[in-house]
């Protein structure tokens, strides 16, 4: 079971997070601000386009760039970019959140943190739209304008009227900001995908730039269409409220109302609002892409630190501790790279300690890799049993904990039998913030992995099912009901009593039978569940999507892929580079773990709804590679086994392996 980390440990996690990720965040923000004048220049040029007078058009645009007004708006837009970048840092994740039902998706959107994110982005969108409207000049610059109606010389002074064009700009900016935030969580844009092929940051940004501009142009069109529909039905509400609050007149005699079909067909207005949307989305996407590029860049962790005070950042210690999850991902990525391309660092992994002659580095690295692979094996077995019992999960009245090593030198490698036993949970899938000492979520993730920030909300996650699609291996055991994968309705009715929980001792004997009250509550629960399952509207929100459930099982498979590749490459390289034979002592445990995992993967892909072929994913700005992680994991596992067996060949015959 996971325990709450102490304050010094939490402080150490924040320190290593800042040392590794801090400068990357600052660099991405700086480059986003540096590229802002370029985007502003393009916006000013296209907002005052005049093809019939090109020389005057370009000269006026350049004069506007050097004006104090535009410089002030550039500073204001820089503040907006910094705020957007801070939210990118605060909401990133390396494990995508995959809601398995429509109700889970709704619960994900209306989460308090997501609502705050949406509110701030709507306000920032309105700020960007205001700056864009003023820089566009003309009739879009001011919210209050003098009325154009004719007055007699003896009449009162001219009254002020509401400029609906400027109001349309502001509301469109707020709508685009909110829509950006909504799509940010629906499309898992806060997910950080690590590149398969390592490239320079400039090359990665240049490759994404054209796709970014195309995506911004098309998305701005769709957002303008949606906003026009909303404004057509609800546009009179903010217009009447602002005019009443500010005591302004609405001049409909010389300006058509924009909440009509004829008013919304103003091509000049639609063009400028679309251009404003492209400007907003481009600047925000640039900030988002730069942060992803910098955050996922490979980081080199020393295997043997040159100084004792730097031991906290060495690769074996980072892997065996509980750092922020992105640090663990970077460490496993570095392990994969050193195992393939760095013979000198591989020698450090195979080296012995002086004095003592113990393989501490190899012991720590191989133990963590085997733990990750056994975790995946256990997860797949539990998911298969859940499918075999039609998803019925029963709480266990006892818990089992694996035996832990008493010292770092004492290594326990799990065998195929021990891999079926419950193990301690993985490090919580909650990142440590760079900007605050306290996390918005608790320091320990619940078994359900809920994003809610309190224990009450974590209990509610069992109802809304926000981030998980299968039972948690901690604190629950599945009841085996036989070798069949499906049960008929009659079998279910006949075996209702077999689902009642009972407390079992270690020898498997029944100690306590369920009480009458518990049986009555359980029967009522089943009756209510059967009643609700016949309501189409309720099942529309509560029914789980099979594909999403499968994706959730392999949502964190990237670090298991790196563990497979790093471990298999190190074992293969040890055939010629391991002078002390430190790898040979753990080779049986490694092969047993890989073969057990291969058996679990093969059984999993034979389950219903488990597709055997990856879907074709077109190149888009929003990464969806997490949807095909299970196929990459299966391929990496087969390649790892093949790599080891072809390297050792006949030398594997003396190794004891299970007959299965």
XYZ file of C-alpha atoms in Angstrom:
660
model
C 0.000 0.000 0.000
C 1.124 3.522 -0.727
C 1.928 5.733 2.198
C 1.970 9.477 2.528
C 5.388 10.860 1.729
C 7.170 12.893 4.343
C 7.908 16.567 3.888
C 11.660 16.097 3.261
C 10.864 13.515 0.581
C 8.348 15.830 -1.014
C 10.883 18.646 -0.897
C 13.470 16.413 -2.567
C 10.980 15.529 -5.319
C 10.334 19.198 -5.993
C 14.068 19.902 -6.043
C 14.844 17.268 -8.648
C 11.764 18.307 -10.617
C 12.935 21.920 -10.692
C 16.528 20.977 -11.578
C 15.399 18.813 -14.484
C 12.227 20.539 -15.676
C 12.638 24.097 -14.372
C 15.020 25.433 -16.975
C 13.057 23.697 -19.724
C 9.877 25.473 -18.655
C 11.616 28.852 -18.538
C 13.164 28.295 -21.968
C 9.814 27.357 -23.536
C 8.148 30.472 -22.052
C 10.971 32.718 -23.276
C 10.764 31.370 -26.812
C 6.975 31.742 -26.801
C 7.335 35.414 -25.881
C 10.112 35.910 -28.442
C 7.914 34.519 -31.234
C 4.946 36.676 -30.190
C 6.054 39.819 -32.158
C 6.326 37.691 -35.302
C 2.727 36.486 -34.926
C 1.578 40.037 -34.115
C 3.277 41.397 -37.229
C 1.536 38.846 -39.431
C -1.799 39.655 -37.789
C -1.435 43.423 -38.313
C -0.451 42.934 -41.965
C -3.414 40.693 -42.748
C -5.911 42.698 -40.692
C -5.360 45.823 -42.863
C -4.985 44.019 -46.156
C -5.425 46.196 -49.263
C -4.477 44.459 -52.484
C -5.250 47.501 -54.622
C -2.721 49.692 -52.788
C 0.034 47.274 -51.703
C 2.750 49.852 -51.044
C 0.576 51.982 -48.825
C -0.767 48.865 -47.141
C 2.710 47.615 -46.160
C 3.975 51.043 -45.122
C 0.961 51.632 -42.866
C 1.409 48.200 -41.312
C 5.064 48.874 -40.550
C 4.209 52.258 -39.043
C 1.697 50.592 -36.760
C 4.304 48.111 -35.539
C 6.535 50.884 -34.197
C 3.729 52.778 -32.508
C 3.592 52.943 -28.719
C 0.065 51.540 -28.822
C 1.159 48.257 -30.418
C 4.164 47.971 -28.070
C 1.834 48.259 -25.075
C -0.417 45.528 -26.468
C 2.631 43.339 -27.077
C 3.510 43.604 -23.390
C -0.067 42.748 -22.473
C -0.076 39.756 -24.800
C 3.228 38.608 -23.302
C 1.552 38.449 -19.883
C -1.229 36.364 -21.437
C 1.318 33.945 -22.939
C 3.069 33.578 -19.576
C -0.242 32.762 -17.858
C -1.122 30.202 -20.551
C 2.332 28.643 -20.159
C 1.884 28.374 -16.391
C -1.358 26.472 -16.906
C 0.409 24.180 -19.392
C 2.979 23.355 -16.718
C 0.406 22.885 -13.973
C -1.883 20.561 -15.953
C 0.554 18.374 -17.884
C 0.535 14.591 -17.475
C 2.515 11.686 -18.879
C -0.359 9.219 -18.391
C -3.449 10.190 -20.420
C -6.815 10.346 -18.697
C -9.207 8.123 -20.636
C -12.852 8.325 -19.530
C -14.616 5.081 -20.340
C -18.177 6.400 -20.312
C -20.019 9.577 -21.198
C -20.720 10.254 -17.547
C -16.997 9.979 -16.794
C -16.295 12.496 -19.557
C -18.831 14.915 -18.083
C -17.307 14.454 -14.638
C -13.898 15.187 -16.120
C -15.109 18.430 -17.713
C -16.967 19.791 -14.670
C -14.121 19.067 -12.269
C -13.318 22.217 -10.223
C -9.743 22.415 -11.530
C -10.936 22.110 -15.120
C -13.574 24.766 -14.505
C -10.876 27.111 -13.211
C -8.795 26.313 -16.279
C -11.738 27.112 -18.561
C -12.602 30.349 -16.760
C -9.027 31.665 -16.945
C -8.712 30.737 -20.619
C -12.013 32.460 -21.404
C -10.750 35.620 -19.677
C -7.416 35.404 -21.512
C -9.252 34.849 -24.795
C -11.279 38.001 -24.216
C -8.049 39.884 -23.465
C -6.449 38.694 -26.715
C -9.600 39.597 -28.660
C -9.582 43.100 -27.157
C -5.945 43.630 -28.180
C -6.675 42.263 -31.658
C -9.744 44.476 -32.081
C -7.801 47.615 -31.145
C -4.855 46.700 -33.396
C -7.273 46.050 -36.271
C -8.480 49.679 -35.947
C -11.571 50.913 -37.752
C -14.984 50.302 -36.264
C -13.771 47.461 -34.047
C -11.566 49.565 -31.749
C -13.956 50.931 -29.106
C -16.875 49.564 -27.116
C -18.529 53.001 -26.731
C -19.039 55.238 -29.791
C -21.112 58.411 -30.355
C -24.542 57.776 -31.788
C -24.915 58.600 -35.472
C -28.562 59.734 -35.354
C -29.144 63.375 -36.381
C -30.075 65.832 -33.692
C -31.451 69.373 -33.988
C -29.254 72.280 -33.026
C -31.463 73.017 -30.038
C -31.615 69.392 -28.903
C -29.576 67.756 -26.196
C -25.991 66.692 -26.652
C -25.287 63.613 -28.745
C -25.659 60.396 -26.769
C -23.221 57.463 -26.665
C -24.109 54.092 -28.148
C -22.903 50.552 -27.791
C -20.547 49.337 -30.522
C -21.865 45.835 -31.138
C -18.944 44.989 -33.420
C -16.485 45.422 -30.558
C -18.767 43.431 -28.245
C -18.916 40.666 -30.841
C -15.110 40.583 -30.879
C -14.852 40.297 -27.095
C -17.465 37.564 -26.779
C -15.908 35.633 -29.662
C -12.531 35.742 -27.895
C -14.061 34.452 -24.648
C -15.868 31.687 -26.542
C -12.648 30.628 -28.300
C -10.722 30.611 -25.046
C -13.341 28.432 -23.368
C -13.519 26.106 -26.383
C -9.733 25.776 -26.371
C -9.836 24.747 -22.702
C -12.679 22.303 -23.357
C -10.849 20.612 -26.228
C -7.661 20.701 -24.179
C -9.076 18.089 -21.792
C -11.368 16.207 -24.159
C -8.505 15.537 -26.604
C -5.931 14.938 -23.831
C -3.790 17.825 -25.025
C -2.162 17.932 -21.586
C -0.643 14.519 -22.331
C 3.102 14.645 -23.058
C 4.029 12.075 -25.736
C 7.718 11.211 -25.824
C 9.259 11.066 -29.309
C 10.351 7.683 -30.609
C 13.187 9.205 -32.646
C 15.335 11.776 -30.865
C 15.694 15.001 -32.877
C 16.891 18.535 -32.275
C 14.319 20.860 -30.774
C 14.434 23.170 -33.790
C 13.690 20.316 -36.190
C 10.740 19.155 -34.090
C 9.318 22.671 -33.940
C 9.808 23.286 -37.662
C 8.055 20.022 -38.485
C 5.060 21.015 -36.339
C 4.831 24.648 -37.490
C 2.977 24.118 -40.777
C 0.597 21.649 -39.164
C 0.017 24.136 -36.350
C -0.983 26.951 -38.729
C -3.297 24.681 -40.713
C -4.944 23.378 -37.563
C -5.412 26.904 -36.201
C -7.042 28.125 -39.422
C -9.462 25.220 -39.617
C -10.301 25.217 -35.926
C -10.925 28.967 -35.999
C -13.468 28.424 -38.789
C -15.362 25.827 -36.780
C -15.286 27.958 -33.642
C -16.623 31.008 -35.528
C -19.434 28.883 -36.923
C -20.359 27.628 -33.456
C -20.129 31.114 -31.950
C -22.374 32.608 -34.627
C -25.027 30.001 -33.813
C -24.774 30.769 -30.102
C -24.827 34.532 -30.692
C -27.858 34.255 -32.959
C -29.923 32.762 -30.136
C -28.325 34.370 -27.057
C -26.615 37.496 -28.375
C -29.349 39.842 -27.174
C -28.663 38.887 -23.529
C -25.129 40.365 -23.119
C -26.014 43.249 -25.426
C -29.011 44.292 -23.328
C -27.142 43.743 -20.058
C -24.121 45.865 -21.026
C -26.204 48.642 -22.549
C -28.333 48.814 -19.399
C -25.387 48.643 -16.990
C -23.404 51.333 -18.825
C -26.447 53.436 -19.806
C -25.723 53.118 -23.533
C -28.042 53.374 -26.493
C -28.348 50.741 -29.191
C -28.203 52.416 -32.578
C -30.111 49.973 -34.796
C -31.059 52.592 -37.373
C -27.624 52.818 -38.970
C -26.170 49.467 -37.798
C -27.901 46.153 -38.238
C -28.152 44.007 -35.109
C -25.635 41.183 -35.270
C -27.997 38.642 -33.695
C -29.844 38.332 -36.992
C -29.067 36.370 -40.134
C -28.367 39.485 -42.191
C -26.159 40.926 -39.433
C -24.084 37.758 -39.145
C -23.464 37.696 -42.901
C -21.076 40.656 -42.584
C -18.028 39.249 -44.388
C -15.637 41.921 -43.109
C -16.606 41.201 -39.517
C -16.357 37.434 -39.983
C -12.931 37.779 -41.623
C -11.507 39.886 -38.804
C -12.954 37.636 -36.105
C -11.612 34.558 -37.895
C -8.197 36.235 -38.153
C -8.370 37.032 -34.445
C -9.117 33.357 -33.748
C -6.172 32.225 -35.855
C -3.919 34.667 -33.983
C -5.163 33.436 -30.591
C -4.888 29.739 -31.388
C -1.491 30.079 -33.074
C 0.139 31.867 -30.148
C -1.342 29.453 -27.616
C -0.456 26.371 -29.645
C 3.115 27.625 -30.052
C 3.423 27.900 -26.281
C 1.919 24.423 -25.875
C 4.171 22.789 -28.491
C 7.339 24.425 -27.180
C 6.608 23.152 -23.679
C 6.035 19.624 -25.005
C 9.278 19.726 -26.992
C 11.357 20.937 -24.060
C 9.692 18.722 -21.436
C 10.142 15.491 -23.412
C 13.749 16.106 -24.396
C 16.046 13.291 -23.260
C 17.895 13.897 -19.988
C 21.143 12.162 -19.038
C 21.181 10.697 -15.532
C 24.661 9.620 -14.363
C 24.941 5.937 -13.499
C 27.724 6.603 -10.991
C 27.749 10.201 -9.734
C 31.190 11.818 -9.536
C 30.335 13.491 -6.218
C 28.455 12.137 -3.218
C 26.064 15.104 -3.056
C 24.841 14.277 -6.577
C 23.818 10.717 -5.710
C 20.126 11.682 -5.621
C 20.184 12.214 -9.390
C 21.945 8.986 -10.362
C 19.952 6.620 -12.546
C 19.624 3.612 -10.172
C 18.437 5.767 -7.275
C 15.919 7.713 -9.388
C 14.450 4.490 -10.735
C 14.056 2.913 -7.287
C 12.679 6.011 -5.566
C 9.302 7.689 -5.985
C 10.087 10.844 -7.964
C 7.517 12.816 -9.968
C 6.261 10.621 -12.751
C 7.813 12.691 -15.541
C 11.225 12.230 -13.890
C 10.686 8.473 -13.826
C 9.725 8.555 -17.501
C 12.874 10.512 -18.358
C 14.978 8.065 -16.331
C 13.528 5.056 -18.151
C 14.013 6.837 -21.456
C 17.659 7.429 -20.537
C 17.990 3.745 -19.591
C 16.689 2.737 -22.993
C 19.120 5.083 -24.777
C 22.205 4.054 -22.784
C 21.433 0.368 -23.253
C 21.545 0.824 -27.028
C 24.024 3.593 -27.809
C 26.474 3.995 -24.900
C 28.975 1.165 -24.285
C 30.868 3.203 -21.675
C 27.732 3.765 -19.577
C 26.802 0.091 -19.947
C 30.132 -0.770 -18.352
C 29.136 1.385 -15.379
C 25.917 -0.634 -15.074
C 27.862 -3.928 -15.087
C 30.584 -2.674 -12.718
C 31.095 -3.825 -9.115
C 31.243 -1.597 -6.069
C 34.576 -0.821 -4.448
C 35.110 -2.025 -1.804
C 32.753 -4.956 -1.480
C 32.402 -6.108 -5.081
C 28.610 -5.933 -5.228
C 26.682 -5.156 -8.467
C 24.587 -2.387 -6.909
C 23.863 -0.595 -10.197
C 22.666 -3.670 -12.061
C 20.697 -4.898 -9.052
C 18.793 -1.631 -8.675
C 18.079 -1.198 -12.389
C 17.025 -4.796 -13.086
C 14.872 -4.946 -9.950
C 12.880 -1.867 -10.937
C 12.434 -3.094 -14.516
C 11.173 -6.474 -13.304
C 8.821 -4.780 -10.865
C 7.318 -2.726 -13.690
C 6.866 -5.794 -15.882
C 5.294 -7.772 -13.039
C 2.928 -4.866 -12.425
C 1.801 -5.053 -16.039
C 1.383 -8.832 -15.784
C -0.767 -8.474 -12.703
C -2.870 -5.761 -14.324
C -3.519 -7.895 -17.416
C -4.424 -10.948 -15.333
C -6.891 -8.947 -13.255
C -8.452 -7.487 -16.396
C -8.813 -10.949 -17.904
C -10.486 -12.256 -14.757
C -12.797 -9.246 -14.736
C -13.794 -10.072 -18.307
C -14.268 -13.747 -17.420
C -16.615 -12.835 -14.558
C -18.475 -10.265 -16.660
C -16.860 -7.434 -14.747
C -18.114 -8.392 -11.264
C -15.547 -7.360 -8.700
C -15.754 -8.166 -5.014
C -13.893 -6.489 -2.175
C -11.470 -8.705 -0.352
C -11.459 -9.026 3.406
C -7.753 -9.647 3.600
C -4.665 -8.170 2.023
C -1.380 -9.728 1.120
C 1.918 -7.921 0.944
C 5.020 -9.200 -0.755
C 8.187 -9.768 1.136
C 10.534 -6.831 0.830
C 14.288 -6.891 0.749
C 15.968 -5.856 3.969
C 18.822 -4.031 2.277
C 19.725 -2.703 -1.142
C 22.144 -5.613 -1.575
C 19.340 -8.105 -0.986
C 17.439 -8.407 -4.253
C 14.144 -10.254 -4.637
C 13.228 -11.168 -8.186
C 9.662 -12.262 -8.648
C 8.996 -15.639 -10.196
C 5.930 -16.353 -12.350
C 4.082 -17.618 -9.267
C 4.925 -14.617 -7.165
C 3.926 -12.302 -9.973
C 0.325 -13.252 -9.317
C 0.483 -11.902 -5.785
C -0.578 -8.318 -5.059
C 2.345 -5.926 -5.017
C 2.747 -2.374 -3.786
C 1.130 0.180 -6.003
C 3.097 2.196 -8.504
C 4.139 5.779 -7.742
C 1.087 8.007 -7.807
C 0.160 9.335 -11.216
C 0.157 12.869 -9.850
C 2.927 15.256 -10.750
C 4.674 17.581 -8.366
C 4.029 21.240 -9.084
C 6.876 23.566 -9.963
C 5.147 26.639 -8.593
C 3.565 25.516 -5.327
C 4.696 23.482 -2.363
C 1.291 21.860 -1.968
C -0.347 19.778 -4.657
C -3.849 20.501 -5.730
C -4.437 16.753 -5.412
C -3.404 14.642 -2.438
C 0.102 13.333 -2.275
C -1.071 9.783 -2.722
C -3.256 8.697 -5.572
C -6.231 6.588 -4.741
C -6.491 3.161 -6.316
C -8.977 4.583 -8.744
C -6.558 7.296 -9.814
C -9.231 9.951 -9.531
C -8.255 13.527 -10.379
C -10.512 14.878 -7.635
C -8.539 16.754 -5.053
C -9.996 15.386 -1.810
C -10.789 12.057 -0.232
C -14.492 12.742 -0.640
C -14.033 13.293 -4.338
C -11.899 10.176 -4.550
C -14.769 8.181 -3.126
C -17.057 9.811 -5.674
C -14.743 8.585 -8.420
C -16.214 5.154 -7.944
C -19.525 6.615 -9.105
C -18.309 8.853 -11.902
C -15.493 6.501 -13.001
C -13.379 9.377 -14.245
C -9.973 7.877 -14.881
C -10.292 4.136 -14.628
C -12.191 1.471 -16.481
C -11.390 -1.599 -14.463
C -11.124 -2.621 -10.843
C -8.077 -1.633 -8.903
C -5.691 -4.450 -8.023
C -5.150 -2.932 -4.587
C -7.902 -3.668 -2.150
C -10.032 -5.880 -4.386
C -9.940 -9.507 -5.422
C -11.766 -11.109 -8.288
C -13.865 -14.210 -7.839
C -13.116 -17.045 -10.208
C -16.326 -18.596 -11.478
C -14.935 -21.128 -13.867
C -13.076 -21.209 -17.148
C -15.909 -19.662 -19.200
C -15.588 -16.124 -20.518
C -19.343 -15.541 -20.637
C -22.240 -16.501 -18.380
C -25.852 -16.710 -19.442
C -28.709 -14.992 -17.630
C -29.892 -18.266 -16.135
C -26.404 -19.056 -14.859
C -26.233 -15.632 -13.317
C -29.510 -16.134 -11.463
C -28.501 -19.574 -10.293
C -25.144 -18.363 -9.023
C -26.264 -15.182 -7.264
C -25.376 -16.653 -3.911
C -21.846 -17.386 -5.080
C -21.232 -13.635 -5.408
C -21.840 -12.944 -1.705
C -18.582 -11.960 0.021
C -17.034 -13.990 2.752
C -13.899 -13.570 4.773
C -11.253 -16.157 4.055
C -8.310 -17.038 6.190
C -4.860 -17.718 4.832
C -5.667 -21.445 4.624
C -8.771 -20.725 2.508
C -11.357 -21.645 5.163
C -14.507 -19.609 5.645
C -14.340 -17.618 8.864
C -17.446 -15.417 8.680
C -20.584 -15.569 6.555
C -22.321 -12.347 5.440
C -25.041 -11.059 7.731
C -28.731 -10.912 6.864
C -28.611 -7.114 6.651
C -25.736 -7.247 4.193
C -27.570 -9.798 2.056
C -30.689 -7.643 2.027
C -28.702 -4.548 1.024
C -26.898 -6.516 -1.665
C -30.186 -7.808 -3.109
C -31.676 -4.313 -3.136
C -28.568 -3.035 -4.868
C -28.886 -5.694 -7.552
C -32.574 -4.875 -8.036
C -31.877 -1.163 -8.445
C -29.026 -1.894 -10.842
C -31.213 -4.148 -12.968
C -33.975 -1.534 -12.976
C -31.631 1.252 -14.096
C -29.979 -0.944 -16.729
C -33.299 -1.110 -18.597
C -33.492 2.697 -18.961
C -31.996 3.776 -22.280
C -31.078 7.317 -21.222
C -29.291 6.127 -18.096
C -27.386 3.442 -19.977
C -26.412 6.048 -22.566
C -24.382 7.862 -19.907
C -23.250 4.892 -17.807
C -22.348 2.370 -20.510
C -18.611 1.879 -20.959
C -16.913 1.976 -24.316
C -14.865 -1.214 -24.868
C -12.114 0.535 -26.828
C -11.661 3.172 -24.124
C -11.465 0.448 -21.479
C -8.701 -1.285 -23.421
C -6.806 1.984 -23.901
C -7.010 2.667 -20.158
C -5.302 -0.639 -19.354
C -2.252 0.374 -21.398
C -2.349 4.106 -20.642
C 1.034 3.953 -18.852
C 2.588 1.321 -21.123
C 5.271 3.696 -22.399
C 7.463 3.220 -19.333
C 6.971 -0.552 -19.565
C 8.130 -0.400 -23.198
C 11.274 1.439 -22.151
C 11.839 -1.041 -19.309
C 11.554 -3.914 -21.810
C 13.917 -2.347 -24.303
C 16.441 -1.214 -21.727
C 16.506 -4.545 -19.890
C 16.676 -6.674 -23.035
C 19.443 -4.576 -24.611
C 21.483 -4.719 -21.401
C 21.056 -8.498 -21.176
C 22.041 -8.913 -24.836
C 25.062 -6.636 -24.413
C 26.155 -8.539 -21.298
C 26.959 -11.572 -23.448
C 30.141 -9.828 -24.595
C 30.558 -6.886 -22.197
C 29.750 -8.304 -18.750
C 33.183 -9.243 -17.428
C 31.984 -10.183 -13.940
C 28.854 -12.156 -14.858
C 26.504 -10.009 -12.826
C 23.691 -10.391 -15.369
C 23.873 -14.177 -15.534
C 22.690 -14.565 -11.933
C 19.386 -12.839 -12.712
C 18.870 -14.187 -16.237
C 16.423 -16.961 -15.147
C 14.217 -14.454 -13.315
C 14.273 -12.111 -16.316
C 13.271 -14.852 -18.752
C 10.537 -16.120 -16.437
C 9.118 -12.612 -16.109
C 9.165 -11.990 -19.856
C 7.561 -15.326 -20.700
C 4.875 -14.891 -18.060
C 4.126 -11.435 -19.407
C 4.030 -12.780 -22.965
C 1.481 -15.387 -21.922
C -0.683 -12.740 -20.255
C -0.493 -10.479 -23.318
C -1.443 -13.313 -25.670
C -4.462 -14.180 -23.532
C -5.463 -10.539 -23.318
C -5.512 -10.036 -27.085
C -7.819 -13.049 -27.400
C -10.488 -11.385 -25.276
C -13.612 -9.949 -26.946
C -13.346 -6.335 -28.157
C -9.536 -6.550 -28.117
C -8.530 -5.585 -31.642
C -5.509 -7.408 -33.028
C -4.588 -4.689 -35.559
C -3.701 -1.070 -34.760
C -5.996 1.563 -36.286
C -4.651 3.929 -38.889
C -3.955 7.325 -37.327
C -3.624 10.326 -39.626
C -1.108 13.048 -38.862
C -2.771 15.701 -36.726
C -1.553 18.350 -34.329
C -3.143 16.595 -31.341
C -1.224 13.433 -30.482
C -3.246 10.213 -30.267
C -0.381 7.720 -30.019
C -1.626 6.567 -26.600
C -4.481 4.784 -28.405
C -2.024 2.325 -29.973
C 0.335 1.791 -27.029
C -0.887 -1.781 -26.550
C 0.329 -2.759 -30.011
C 3.698 -1.089 -29.442
C 3.988 -2.892 -26.107
C 3.209 -6.275 -27.652
C 5.774 -5.710 -30.399
C 8.424 -4.569 -27.902
C 7.833 -7.639 -25.731
C 8.232 -10.048 -28.624
C 11.327 -8.207 -29.817
C 12.861 -8.276 -26.324
C 12.391 -12.048 -26.000
C 13.739 -12.617 -29.504
C 16.744 -10.363 -28.816
C 17.758 -12.326 -25.720
C 17.188 -15.791 -27.172
C 19.070 -15.093 -30.404
C 21.990 -13.595 -28.489
C 22.449 -16.457 -25.996
C 21.234 -19.261 -28.254
C 22.299 -22.687 -26.966
C 23.486 -21.212 -23.675
C 19.856 -20.891 -22.503
C 19.332 -24.649 -22.269
C 20.698 -25.042 -18.714
C 18.414 -22.260 -17.451
C 15.427 -23.719 -15.567
C 12.170 -22.536 -17.122
C 8.565 -23.595 -16.464
C 7.215 -26.219 -18.826
C 4.251 -24.030 -19.783
